[in-house]
């Protein structure tokens, strides 16, 4: 009975390791597709109407409108080389009345992690262009997705539709009356990665996987998980059939 129990545990762990390996392969394939689609869009940079772009991102878009008075939204733990900082997003309203968050670039954080003051966005009519994409992939859901910043804006650990929706209002207002999800006037599931050639904002590029694992890393982890499964199975067989003294 004891041996059967040990075999059941070994097989359960093998199945778990194999499942983790296939999950890593799935992530690698999904990211390869994402990179291929983005590369094709960036190679042409053909303007796509917003109605079509939001249905099938990534897409290169050109938007007319104005920045809103929404508080600044910053995504924490964003790296550029060895430096750590935040990605800054500002609210934008198109002439059609649609609202979305615009990635205006990256700012380094000092050693004390004091958020730098965020100036008001440009006023008046603006013509923006860039890559319309889902927000950066979220990591493990540890801690609140959105927290109030000391300057009245927001600091996000991950960008999900609920946090993108809530961030349109200042923290004091949002905590009292949260913005209802699903507002058709907001593109809560997409952000605009601003063209680096435009003369506004901060350091930026159009690298979609700057702060996440590339496909080859996922494949490497998949091999590790499969190796764990094979090693555990080999060890179990060895212990099962070895000769007793």
mmCIF file of C-alpha atoms in Angstrom:
data_model
loop_
_atom_site.group_PDB
_atom_site.id
_atom_site.type_symbol
_atom_site.label_atom_id
_atom_site.label_comp_id
_atom_site.label_asym_id
_atom_site.label_seq_id
_atom_site.Cartn_x
_atom_site.Cartn_y
_atom_site.Cartn_z
ATOM 1 C CA UNK A 1 0.000 0.000 0.000
ATOM 2 C CA UNK A 2 2.825 2.378 0.872
ATOM 3 C CA UNK A 3 4.507 1.743 -2.479
ATOM 4 C CA UNK A 4 1.255 2.393 -4.333
ATOM 5 C CA UNK A 5 0.849 5.679 -2.492
ATOM 6 C CA UNK A 6 4.384 6.745 -3.392
ATOM 7 C CA UNK A 7 3.764 5.855 -7.035
ATOM 8 C CA UNK A 8 0.533 7.845 -7.024
ATOM 9 C CA UNK A 9 2.378 10.871 -5.650
ATOM 10 C CA UNK A 10 5.182 10.481 -8.174
ATOM 11 C CA UNK A 11 2.759 10.250 -11.095
ATOM 12 C CA UNK A 12 0.790 13.234 -9.810
ATOM 13 C CA UNK A 13 3.949 15.340 -9.662
ATOM 14 C CA UNK A 14 5.002 14.120 -13.121
ATOM 15 C CA UNK A 15 1.629 15.181 -14.510
ATOM 16 C CA UNK A 16 1.976 18.557 -12.798
ATOM 17 C CA UNK A 17 5.465 19.090 -14.242
ATOM 18 C CA UNK A 18 4.318 18.089 -17.730
ATOM 19 C CA UNK A 19 1.347 20.435 -17.529
ATOM 20 C CA UNK A 20 3.650 23.276 -16.478
ATOM 21 C CA UNK A 21 5.908 22.486 -19.434
ATOM 22 C CA UNK A 22 3.060 22.617 -21.929
ATOM 23 C CA UNK A 23 1.839 25.875 -20.353
ATOM 24 C CA UNK A 24 5.273 27.389 -20.969
ATOM 25 C CA UNK A 25 5.188 26.184 -24.581
ATOM 26 C CA UNK A 26 1.759 27.760 -24.993
ATOM 27 C CA UNK A 27 3.043 31.082 -23.659
ATOM 28 C CA UNK A 28 6.011 30.921 -26.031
ATOM 29 C CA UNK A 29 3.775 30.290 -29.036
ATOM 30 C CA UNK A 30 1.358 33.073 -28.035
ATOM 31 C CA UNK A 31 4.197 35.565 -27.689
ATOM 32 C CA UNK A 32 5.707 34.512 -31.016
ATOM 33 C CA UNK A 33 2.366 35.209 -32.686
ATOM 34 C CA UNK A 34 2.125 38.560 -30.879
ATOM 35 C CA UNK A 35 5.618 39.562 -31.988
ATOM 36 C CA UNK A 36 5.015 38.450 -35.571
ATOM 37 C CA UNK A 37 1.766 40.426 -35.809
ATOM 38 C CA UNK A 38 3.361 43.530 -34.293
ATOM 39 C CA UNK A 39 6.372 43.262 -36.613
ATOM 40 C CA UNK A 40 4.079 43.091 -39.645
ATOM 41 C CA UNK A 41 2.126 46.148 -38.461
ATOM 42 C CA UNK A 42 5.287 48.142 -37.727
ATOM 43 C CA UNK A 43 6.794 47.233 -41.087
ATOM 44 C CA UNK A 44 3.853 48.810 -42.941
ATOM 45 C CA UNK A 45 2.606 51.385 -40.402
ATOM 46 C CA UNK A 46 -0.622 51.621 -42.352
ATOM 47 C CA UNK A 47 -3.255 53.684 -40.542
ATOM 48 C CA UNK A 48 -6.159 51.524 -39.347
ATOM 49 C CA UNK A 49 -9.548 53.027 -38.391
ATOM 50 C CA UNK A 50 -10.079 52.836 -34.641
ATOM 51 C CA UNK A 51 -13.226 50.720 -34.964
ATOM 52 C CA UNK A 52 -11.247 48.057 -36.826
ATOM 53 C CA UNK A 53 -8.105 48.475 -34.748
ATOM 54 C CA UNK A 54 -9.771 47.843 -31.408
ATOM 55 C CA UNK A 55 -11.356 44.656 -32.751
ATOM 56 C CA UNK A 56 -8.037 43.204 -33.880
ATOM 57 C CA UNK A 57 -4.941 44.633 -32.188
ATOM 58 C CA UNK A 58 -2.095 45.221 -32.665
ATOM 59 C CA UNK A 59 -2.793 48.005 -35.145
ATOM 60 C CA UNK A 60 -1.184 51.262 -36.205
ATOM 61 C CA UNK A 61 -3.586 54.128 -35.565
ATOM 62 C CA UNK A 62 -3.744 57.891 -35.837
ATOM 63 C CA UNK A 63 -6.022 59.650 -33.352
ATOM 64 C CA UNK A 64 -7.252 63.231 -33.171
ATOM 65 C CA UNK A 65 -8.389 64.574 -29.839
ATOM 66 C CA UNK A 66 -7.201 66.058 -26.555
ATOM 67 C CA UNK A 67 -5.553 64.840 -23.395
ATOM 68 C CA UNK A 68 -7.997 64.726 -20.496
ATOM 69 C CA UNK A 69 -7.582 65.951 -16.936
ATOM 70 C CA UNK A 70 -7.501 62.359 -15.646
ATOM 71 C CA UNK A 71 -4.761 61.832 -13.038
ATOM 72 C CA UNK A 72 -1.486 60.311 -14.232
ATOM 73 C CA UNK A 73 -1.321 56.526 -14.235
ATOM 74 C CA UNK A 74 2.079 54.920 -13.676
ATOM 75 C CA UNK A 75 2.984 51.253 -14.104
ATOM 76 C CA UNK A 76 5.585 50.257 -11.521
ATOM 77 C CA UNK A 77 8.632 47.971 -11.786
ATOM 78 C CA UNK A 78 9.475 48.755 -15.405
ATOM 79 C CA UNK A 79 13.102 48.226 -16.417
ATOM 80 C CA UNK A 80 15.271 49.760 -19.091
ATOM 81 C CA UNK A 81 18.581 47.961 -18.902
ATOM 82 C CA UNK A 82 19.748 48.049 -15.279
ATOM 83 C CA UNK A 83 17.528 51.006 -14.384
ATOM 84 C CA UNK A 84 14.140 50.663 -12.721
ATOM 85 C CA UNK A 85 11.335 53.130 -13.216
ATOM 86 C CA UNK A 86 7.700 53.606 -14.133
ATOM 87 C CA UNK A 87 5.811 53.692 -17.405
ATOM 88 C CA UNK A 88 3.624 56.801 -17.554
ATOM 89 C CA UNK A 89 0.125 56.804 -19.056
ATOM 90 C CA UNK A 90 -2.115 59.809 -19.669
ATOM 91 C CA UNK A 91 -5.796 59.834 -20.521
ATOM 92 C CA UNK A 92 -6.834 60.862 -24.041
ATOM 93 C CA UNK A 93 -10.244 61.566 -25.587
ATOM 94 C CA UNK A 94 -10.683 61.299 -29.344
ATOM 95 C CA UNK A 95 -12.847 63.673 -31.368
ATOM 96 C CA UNK A 96 -15.402 60.844 -31.521
ATOM 97 C CA UNK A 97 -15.588 60.817 -27.721
ATOM 98 C CA UNK A 98 -13.664 57.578 -27.168
ATOM 99 C CA UNK A 99 -11.239 57.492 -24.249
ATOM 100 C CA UNK A 100 -8.061 55.473 -23.842
ATOM 101 C CA UNK A 101 -4.755 55.529 -22.017
ATOM 102 C CA UNK A 102 -1.675 56.693 -23.919
ATOM 103 C CA UNK A 103 1.780 55.396 -23.000
ATOM 104 C CA UNK A 104 3.893 58.574 -23.110
ATOM 105 C CA UNK A 105 7.111 56.928 -21.992
ATOM 106 C CA UNK A 106 9.330 55.692 -19.182
ATOM 107 C CA UNK A 107 10.783 57.610 -16.246
ATOM 108 C CA UNK A 108 13.545 56.402 -13.947
ATOM 109 C CA UNK A 109 12.914 56.235 -10.206
ATOM 110 C CA UNK A 110 15.519 57.475 -7.714
ATOM 111 C CA UNK A 111 16.923 55.192 -5.036
ATOM 112 C CA UNK A 112 14.261 56.260 -2.530
ATOM 113 C CA UNK A 113 11.536 55.380 -5.076
ATOM 114 C CA UNK A 114 10.048 58.869 -4.818
ATOM 115 C CA UNK A 115 7.758 59.366 -7.790
ATOM 116 C CA UNK A 116 8.870 62.335 -9.905
ATOM 117 C CA UNK A 117 6.352 65.134 -10.324
ATOM 118 C CA UNK A 118 4.242 64.666 -13.417
ATOM 119 C CA UNK A 119 3.559 67.841 -15.431
ATOM 120 C CA UNK A 120 0.195 68.420 -17.025
ATOM 121 C CA UNK A 121 -0.150 66.927 -20.509
ATOM 122 C CA UNK A 122 -0.202 69.189 -23.577
ATOM 123 C CA UNK A 123 -3.411 71.148 -23.990
ATOM 124 C CA UNK A 124 -5.492 71.730 -27.082
ATOM 125 C CA UNK A 125 -6.076 69.510 -30.110
ATOM 126 C CA UNK A 126 -3.506 66.762 -30.604
ATOM 127 C CA UNK A 127 -2.747 64.353 -33.422
ATOM 128 C CA UNK A 128 -1.303 61.146 -32.003
ATOM 129 C CA UNK A 129 -0.133 58.020 -33.737
ATOM 130 C CA UNK A 130 1.225 54.766 -32.474
ATOM 131 C CA UNK A 131 0.635 51.099 -31.848
ATOM 132 C CA UNK A 132 -2.716 50.131 -30.339
ATOM 133 C CA UNK A 133 -2.126 47.036 -28.209
ATOM 134 C CA UNK A 134 -3.297 45.315 -25.039
ATOM 135 C CA UNK A 135 -1.564 46.615 -21.904
ATOM 136 C CA UNK A 136 1.642 44.911 -20.763
ATOM 137 C CA UNK A 137 1.134 41.339 -19.623
ATOM 138 C CA UNK A 138 0.328 41.109 -15.925
ATOM 139 C CA UNK A 139 2.473 38.985 -13.645
ATOM 140 C CA UNK A 140 1.317 37.095 -10.590
ATOM 141 C CA UNK A 141 -1.688 38.853 -9.007
ATOM 142 C CA UNK A 142 0.100 39.772 -5.774
ATOM 143 C CA UNK A 143 -1.123 42.884 -3.991
ATOM 144 C CA UNK A 144 -3.625 45.456 -5.254
ATOM 145 C CA UNK A 145 -3.513 46.192 -8.971
ATOM 146 C CA UNK A 146 -3.935 49.917 -8.336
ATOM 147 C CA UNK A 147 -2.853 52.131 -5.437
ATOM 148 C CA UNK A 148 -3.106 55.896 -4.846
ATOM 149 C CA UNK A 149 0.110 57.829 -5.477
ATOM 150 C CA UNK A 150 1.240 60.698 -3.269
ATOM 151 C CA UNK A 151 0.595 63.286 -5.996
ATOM 152 C CA UNK A 152 -3.060 62.381 -6.502
ATOM 153 C CA UNK A 153 -2.403 59.999 -9.383
ATOM 154 C CA UNK A 154 -2.260 56.224 -9.511
ATOM 155 C CA UNK A 155 0.508 53.640 -9.197
ATOM 156 C CA UNK A 156 -0.278 50.272 -10.778
ATOM 157 C CA UNK A 157 1.397 46.911 -10.275
ATOM 158 C CA UNK A 158 -0.456 45.527 -13.279
ATOM 159 C CA UNK A 159 -2.820 46.957 -15.872
ATOM 160 C CA UNK A 160 -6.096 45.075 -16.084
ATOM 161 C CA UNK A 161 -9.480 46.344 -17.334
ATOM 162 C CA UNK A 162 -10.741 47.117 -13.827
ATOM 163 C CA UNK A 163 -7.691 49.216 -12.946
ATOM 164 C CA UNK A 164 -7.707 50.995 -16.312
ATOM 165 C CA UNK A 165 -11.368 51.864 -15.738
ATOM 166 C CA UNK A 166 -10.939 53.057 -12.148
ATOM 167 C CA UNK A 167 -7.902 55.218 -12.934
ATOM 168 C CA UNK A 168 -9.948 57.758 -14.897
ATOM 169 C CA UNK A 169 -10.960 59.365 -11.609
ATOM 170 C CA UNK A 170 -8.716 60.669 -8.798
ATOM 171 C CA UNK A 171 -8.213 58.153 -5.966
ATOM 172 C CA UNK A 172 -10.478 60.054 -3.549
ATOM 173 C CA UNK A 173 -13.352 60.092 -6.038
ATOM 174 C CA UNK A 174 -12.825 56.545 -7.293
ATOM 175 C CA UNK A 175 -12.869 55.117 -3.767
ATOM 176 C CA UNK A 176 -16.214 56.793 -3.100
ATOM 177 C CA UNK A 177 -17.879 55.981 -6.421
ATOM 178 C CA UNK A 178 -15.888 53.567 -8.600
ATOM 179 C CA UNK A 179 -16.202 53.938 -12.354
ATOM 180 C CA UNK A 180 -18.498 51.176 -13.635
ATOM 181 C CA UNK A 181 -16.766 48.662 -15.846
ATOM 182 C CA UNK A 182 -17.811 48.189 -19.442
ATOM 183 C CA UNK A 183 -18.315 51.829 -20.427
ATOM 184 C CA UNK A 184 -18.432 51.740 -24.268
ATOM 185 C CA UNK A 185 -16.808 55.195 -24.414
ATOM 186 C CA UNK A 186 -13.593 53.743 -22.960
ATOM 187 C CA UNK A 187 -11.108 51.383 -24.526
ATOM 188 C CA UNK A 188 -10.397 49.724 -21.201
ATOM 189 C CA UNK A 189 -8.617 46.699 -22.629
ATOM 190 C CA UNK A 190 -6.165 48.544 -24.923
ATOM 191 C CA UNK A 191 -3.506 51.245 -24.680
ATOM 192 C CA UNK A 192 -1.777 53.394 -27.283
ATOM 193 C CA UNK A 193 1.997 52.924 -27.435
ATOM 194 C CA UNK A 194 2.974 56.365 -28.666
ATOM 195 C CA UNK A 195 5.248 56.656 -31.695
ATOM 196 C CA UNK A 196 8.779 57.372 -30.355
ATOM 197 C CA UNK A 197 9.230 59.919 -33.162
ATOM 198 C CA UNK A 198 6.563 62.225 -31.718
ATOM 199 C CA UNK A 199 8.070 65.132 -29.727
ATOM 200 C CA UNK A 200 6.269 64.625 -26.426
ATOM 201 C CA UNK A 201 6.620 62.442 -23.375
ATOM 202 C CA UNK A 202 9.653 60.517 -22.198
ATOM 203 C CA UNK A 203 11.957 57.671 -23.238
ATOM 204 C CA UNK A 204 9.975 55.063 -25.106
ATOM 205 C CA UNK A 205 10.072 52.373 -27.751
ATOM 206 C CA UNK A 206 7.667 49.887 -29.273
ATOM 207 C CA UNK A 207 9.167 46.739 -27.732
ATOM 208 C CA UNK A 208 6.195 44.633 -26.629
ATOM 209 C CA UNK A 209 8.191 42.267 -24.402
ATOM 210 C CA UNK A 210 10.518 44.718 -22.687
ATOM 211 C CA UNK A 211 9.567 43.666 -19.148
ATOM 212 C CA UNK A 212 8.454 40.105 -19.643
ATOM 213 C CA UNK A 213 9.972 36.801 -20.718
ATOM 214 C CA UNK A 214 10.737 36.313 -24.428
ATOM 215 C CA UNK A 215 9.538 33.130 -26.180
ATOM 216 C CA UNK A 216 12.923 31.405 -25.958
ATOM 217 C CA UNK A 217 12.910 31.765 -22.166
ATOM 218 C CA UNK A 218 9.503 30.101 -21.973
ATOM 219 C CA UNK A 219 10.789 27.218 -24.100
ATOM 220 C CA UNK A 220 13.802 26.889 -21.823
ATOM 221 C CA UNK A 221 11.555 26.672 -18.780
ATOM 222 C CA UNK A 222 9.390 24.117 -20.592
ATOM 223 C CA UNK A 223 12.441 21.889 -21.078
ATOM 224 C CA UNK A 224 13.232 22.229 -17.382
ATOM 225 C CA UNK A 225 9.739 21.132 -16.382
ATOM 226 C CA UNK A 226 9.846 18.182 -18.770
ATOM 227 C CA UNK A 227 13.268 17.325 -17.365
ATOM 228 C CA UNK A 228 11.871 17.331 -13.829
ATOM 229 C CA UNK A 229 9.105 14.953 -14.931
ATOM 230 C CA UNK A 230 11.549 12.608 -16.674
ATOM 231 C CA UNK A 231 13.960 12.694 -13.736
ATOM 232 C CA UNK A 232 11.240 11.927 -11.207
ATOM 233 C CA UNK A 233 9.929 9.063 -13.332
ATOM 234 C CA UNK A 234 13.436 7.619 -13.763
ATOM 235 C CA UNK A 235 14.109 7.873 -10.022
ATOM 236 C CA UNK A 236 10.801 6.195 -9.207
ATOM 237 C CA UNK A 237 11.527 3.331 -11.602
ATOM 238 C CA UNK A 238 15.020 2.942 -10.204
ATOM 239 C CA UNK A 239 13.734 2.730 -6.637
ATOM 240 C CA UNK A 240 11.008 0.326 -7.730
ATOM 241 C CA UNK A 241 13.225 -2.190 -9.519
ATOM 242 C CA UNK A 242 16.576 -1.906 -7.796
ATOM 243 C CA UNK A 243 17.777 -5.075 -6.191
ATOM 244 C CA UNK A 244 17.439 -5.266 -2.488
ATOM 245 C CA UNK A 245 20.589 -6.368 -0.610
#
